[in-house]
Amino acid sequence: MGRRWRDGRGTLTIHGERGEVSIPLEVASSYRARTKGLLGRDAVDGALLLTPAGGVHTFRMRIPIDVAYLDRKLTVIAVRTMEPGRLGLPRLRSRHVLEAEAGVMAGWGVRVGVRVTMTAE
């Protein structure tokens, strides 16, 4: 897929058992944006895509988050809920990481094997 993402906004579409679900997306592809991530936020409107990324941590975060690891083809390879102050294990095949408020990914139908697509605004 060799696409180069840029910092900005877009739409995340989840292609799962519930049909297509579209969610507002924020893209963090620069080093600065990936480093900041969700730090200092009390809520997330939709999801945040960290790219490239193979792992995440929740040190200095205020809220628990759901984390979905995506491979090169944008297929979910793992989903975890992380409390603040945790270090997630890196996923060897992961090229992108989606972050959202804890509990919402299950409602969106995000699970291992589901494909997602992203469009930039």
PDB file of C-alpha atoms in Angstrom:
ATOM      1  CA  MET A   1       0.000   0.000   0.000  1.00  0.00           C
ATOM      2  CA  GLY A   2       2.973   2.392   0.143  1.00  0.00           C
ATOM      3  CA  ARG A   3       0.769   5.422   0.823  1.00  0.00           C
ATOM      4  CA  ARG A   4       2.329   8.343   2.668  1.00  0.00           C
ATOM      5  CA  TRP A   5      -0.138   9.792   5.153  1.00  0.00           C
ATOM      6  CA  ARG A   6      -0.045  13.440   6.251  1.00  0.00           C
ATOM      7  CA  ASP A   7      -1.173  15.053   9.486  1.00  0.00           C
ATOM      8  CA  GLY A   8      -4.780  16.110   9.213  1.00  0.00           C
ATOM      9  CA  ARG A   9      -8.360  14.921   9.315  1.00  0.00           C
ATOM     10  CA  GLY A  10     -10.398  12.423   7.400  1.00  0.00           C
ATOM     11  CA  THR A  11     -12.887   9.594   7.716  1.00  0.00           C
ATOM     12  CA  LEU A  12     -12.287   6.055   8.938  1.00  0.00           C
ATOM     13  CA  THR A  13     -14.582   3.417   7.414  1.00  0.00           C
ATOM     14  CA  ILE A  14     -14.818   0.033   9.122  1.00  0.00           C
ATOM     15  CA  HIS A  15     -15.901  -2.834   6.860  1.00  0.00           C
ATOM     16  CA  GLY A  16     -17.230  -5.374   9.327  1.00  0.00           C
ATOM     17  CA  GLU A  17     -20.197  -7.556  10.206  1.00  0.00           C
ATOM     18  CA  ARG A  18     -22.314  -4.444  10.849  1.00  0.00           C
ATOM     19  CA  GLY A  19     -21.780  -3.141   7.331  1.00  0.00           C
ATOM     20  CA  GLU A  20     -19.794   0.022   6.820  1.00  0.00           C
ATOM     21  CA  VAL A  21     -19.369   2.305   9.814  1.00  0.00           C
ATOM     22  CA  SER A  22     -17.808   5.762   9.259  1.00  0.00           C
ATOM     23  CA  ILE A  23     -16.025   7.627  12.035  1.00  0.00           C
ATOM     24  CA  PRO A  24     -14.223  10.995  12.139  1.00  0.00           C
ATOM     25  CA  LEU A  25     -10.464  10.428  11.922  1.00  0.00           C
ATOM     26  CA  GLU A  26      -7.426  12.455  12.906  1.00  0.00           C
ATOM     27  CA  VAL A  27      -4.129  11.416  11.279  1.00  0.00           C
ATOM     28  CA  ALA A  28      -0.798  11.794  13.105  1.00  0.00           C
ATOM     29  CA  SER A  29       2.024  10.949  10.701  1.00  0.00           C
ATOM     30  CA  SER A  30       4.748  13.439  11.608  1.00  0.00           C
ATOM     31  CA  TYR A  31       7.103  12.643  14.467  1.00  0.00           C
ATOM     32  CA  ARG A  32       5.749  15.573  16.485  1.00  0.00           C
ATOM     33  CA  ALA A  33       2.083  14.612  16.001  1.00  0.00           C
ATOM     34  CA  ARG A  34       2.725  10.911  16.778  1.00  0.00           C
ATOM     35  CA  THR A  35       4.667  11.830  19.923  1.00  0.00           C
ATOM     36  CA  LYS A  36       1.820  14.018  21.183  1.00  0.00           C
ATOM     37  CA  GLY A  37      -0.933  11.559  20.220  1.00  0.00           C
ATOM     38  CA  LEU A  38      -3.792  11.817  22.715  1.00  0.00           C
ATOM     39  CA  LEU A  39      -1.711  13.324  25.537  1.00  0.00           C
ATOM     40  CA  GLY A  40      -3.542  16.028  27.445  1.00  0.00           C
ATOM     41  CA  ARG A  41      -6.982  15.162  26.080  1.00  0.00           C
ATOM     42  CA  ASP A  42     -10.019  14.277  28.158  1.00  0.00           C
ATOM     43  CA  ALA A  43     -11.979  12.912  25.199  1.00  0.00           C
ATOM     44  CA  VAL A  44     -11.545  11.784  21.601  1.00  0.00           C
ATOM     45  CA  ASP A  45     -13.901  12.720  18.767  1.00  0.00           C
ATOM     46  CA  GLY A  46     -13.734   9.563  16.644  1.00  0.00           C
ATOM     47  CA  ALA A  47     -10.312   7.962  16.267  1.00  0.00           C
ATOM     48  CA  LEU A  48      -6.634   8.881  15.928  1.00  0.00           C
ATOM     49  CA  LEU A  49      -4.404   7.088  13.407  1.00  0.00           C
ATOM     50  CA  LEU A  50      -0.699   6.922  14.269  1.00  0.00           C
ATOM     51  CA  THR A  51       1.344   6.094  11.178  1.00  0.00           C
ATOM     52  CA  PRO A  52       3.839   4.594  10.953  1.00  0.00           C
ATOM     53  CA  ALA A  53       3.564   2.908  14.347  1.00  0.00           C
ATOM     54  CA  GLY A  54       4.118  -0.563  15.746  1.00  0.00           C
ATOM     55  CA  GLY A  55       3.303   0.078  19.392  1.00  0.00           C
ATOM     56  CA  VAL A  56       2.018   2.682  21.838  1.00  0.00           C
ATOM     57  CA  HIS A  57       2.100   3.681  25.491  1.00  0.00           C
ATOM     58  CA  THR A  58      -0.375   5.502  27.705  1.00  0.00           C
ATOM     59  CA  PHE A  59       2.053   7.271  30.043  1.00  0.00           C
ATOM     60  CA  ARG A  60       0.746  10.738  31.044  1.00  0.00           C
ATOM     61  CA  MET A  61      -2.646  10.023  29.457  1.00  0.00           C
ATOM     62  CA  ARG A  62      -5.833  11.029  31.250  1.00  0.00           C
ATOM     63  CA  ILE A  63      -8.230   8.431  29.851  1.00  0.00           C
ATOM     64  CA  PRO A  64      -8.207   4.702  29.050  1.00  0.00           C
ATOM     65  CA  ILE A  65      -8.148   3.987  25.304  1.00  0.00           C
ATOM     66  CA  ASP A  66      -8.884   1.252  22.809  1.00  0.00           C
ATOM     67  CA  VAL A  67      -5.939   0.451  20.550  1.00  0.00           C
ATOM     68  CA  ALA A  68      -6.195  -1.392  17.219  1.00  0.00           C
ATOM     69  CA  TYR A  69      -3.013  -2.486  15.446  1.00  0.00           C
ATOM     70  CA  LEU A  70      -3.235  -2.516  11.627  1.00  0.00           C
ATOM     71  CA  ASP A  71      -1.013  -4.252   9.080  1.00  0.00           C
ATOM     72  CA  ARG A  72       0.080  -2.869   5.687  1.00  0.00           C
ATOM     73  CA  LYS A  73      -3.253  -3.799   4.107  1.00  0.00           C
ATOM     74  CA  LEU A  74      -5.183  -1.969   6.863  1.00  0.00           C
ATOM     75  CA  THR A  75      -6.433  -5.206   8.398  1.00  0.00           C
ATOM     76  CA  VAL A  76      -6.828  -5.297  12.189  1.00  0.00           C
ATOM     77  CA  ILE A  77      -4.277  -7.699  13.706  1.00  0.00           C
ATOM     78  CA  ALA A  78      -4.921  -6.978  17.410  1.00  0.00           C
ATOM     79  CA  VAL A  79      -7.240  -4.882  19.601  1.00  0.00           C
ATOM     80  CA  ARG A  80      -6.523  -3.956  23.215  1.00  0.00           C
ATOM     81  CA  THR A  81      -7.914  -1.618  25.874  1.00  0.00           C
ATOM     82  CA  MET A  82      -5.174   0.203  27.760  1.00  0.00           C
ATOM     83  CA  GLU A  83      -5.416   2.065  31.049  1.00  0.00           C
ATOM     84  CA  PRO A  84      -3.292   5.197  31.598  1.00  0.00           C
ATOM     85  CA  GLY A  85       0.325   4.511  32.561  1.00  0.00           C
ATOM     86  CA  ARG A  86       0.799   1.334  30.500  1.00  0.00           C
ATOM     87  CA  LEU A  87       3.298   0.246  27.854  1.00  0.00           C
ATOM     88  CA  GLY A  88       1.748  -1.765  25.017  1.00  0.00           C
ATOM     89  CA  LEU A  89       3.657  -4.633  23.468  1.00  0.00           C
ATOM     90  CA  PRO A  90       4.862  -3.798  19.954  1.00  0.00           C
ATOM     91  CA  ARG A  91       3.239  -5.852  17.185  1.00  0.00           C
ATOM     92  CA  LEU A  92       5.783  -7.012  14.613  1.00  0.00           C
ATOM     93  CA  ARG A  93       3.416  -6.812  11.613  1.00  0.00           C
ATOM     94  CA  SER A  94       1.814  -3.541  12.726  1.00  0.00           C
ATOM     95  CA  ARG A  95       2.332  -0.523  10.466  1.00  0.00           C
ATOM     96  CA  HIS A  96      -0.437   1.708  11.835  1.00  0.00           C
ATOM     97  CA  VAL A  97      -2.205   2.107  15.171  1.00  0.00           C
ATOM     98  CA  LEU A  98      -5.738   3.390  15.748  1.00  0.00           C
ATOM     99  CA  GLU A  99      -6.596   4.916  19.118  1.00  0.00           C
ATOM    100  CA  ALA A 100     -10.054   5.807  20.442  1.00  0.00           C
ATOM    101  CA  GLU A 101     -11.869   6.148  23.764  1.00  0.00           C
ATOM    102  CA  ALA A 102     -12.081   2.881  25.674  1.00  0.00           C
ATOM    103  CA  GLY A 103     -15.098   0.773  24.741  1.00  0.00           C
ATOM    104  CA  VAL A 104     -16.049   2.367  21.424  1.00  0.00           C
ATOM    105  CA  MET A 105     -14.190   0.043  19.045  1.00  0.00           C
ATOM    106  CA  ALA A 106     -16.343  -2.952  19.996  1.00  0.00           C
ATOM    107  CA  GLY A 107     -19.421  -0.893  19.165  1.00  0.00           C
ATOM    108  CA  TRP A 108     -17.918   0.056  15.802  1.00  0.00           C
ATOM    109  CA  GLY A 109     -17.241  -3.614  14.999  1.00  0.00           C
ATOM    110  CA  VAL A 110     -13.435  -3.373  15.179  1.00  0.00           C
ATOM    111  CA  ARG A 111     -12.000  -6.842  15.772  1.00  0.00           C
ATOM    112  CA  VAL A 112      -9.166  -8.997  14.446  1.00  0.00           C
ATOM    113  CA  GLY A 113      -9.521  -9.632  10.716  1.00  0.00           C
ATOM    114  CA  VAL A 114     -11.686  -6.586   9.947  1.00  0.00           C
ATOM    115  CA  ARG A 115     -10.459  -4.261   7.173  1.00  0.00           C
ATOM    116  CA  VAL A 116     -10.635  -0.490   7.383  1.00  0.00           C
ATOM    117  CA  THR A 117     -10.205   2.272   4.842  1.00  0.00           C
ATOM    118  CA  MET A 118      -9.316   5.899   5.348  1.00  0.00           C
ATOM    119  CA  THR A 119      -9.997   8.995   3.311  1.00  0.00           C
ATOM    120  CA  ALA A 120      -8.378  12.373   3.868  1.00  0.00           C
ATOM    121  CA  GLU A 121     -10.317  15.628   3.848  1.00  0.00           C
TER     122      GLU A 121
END
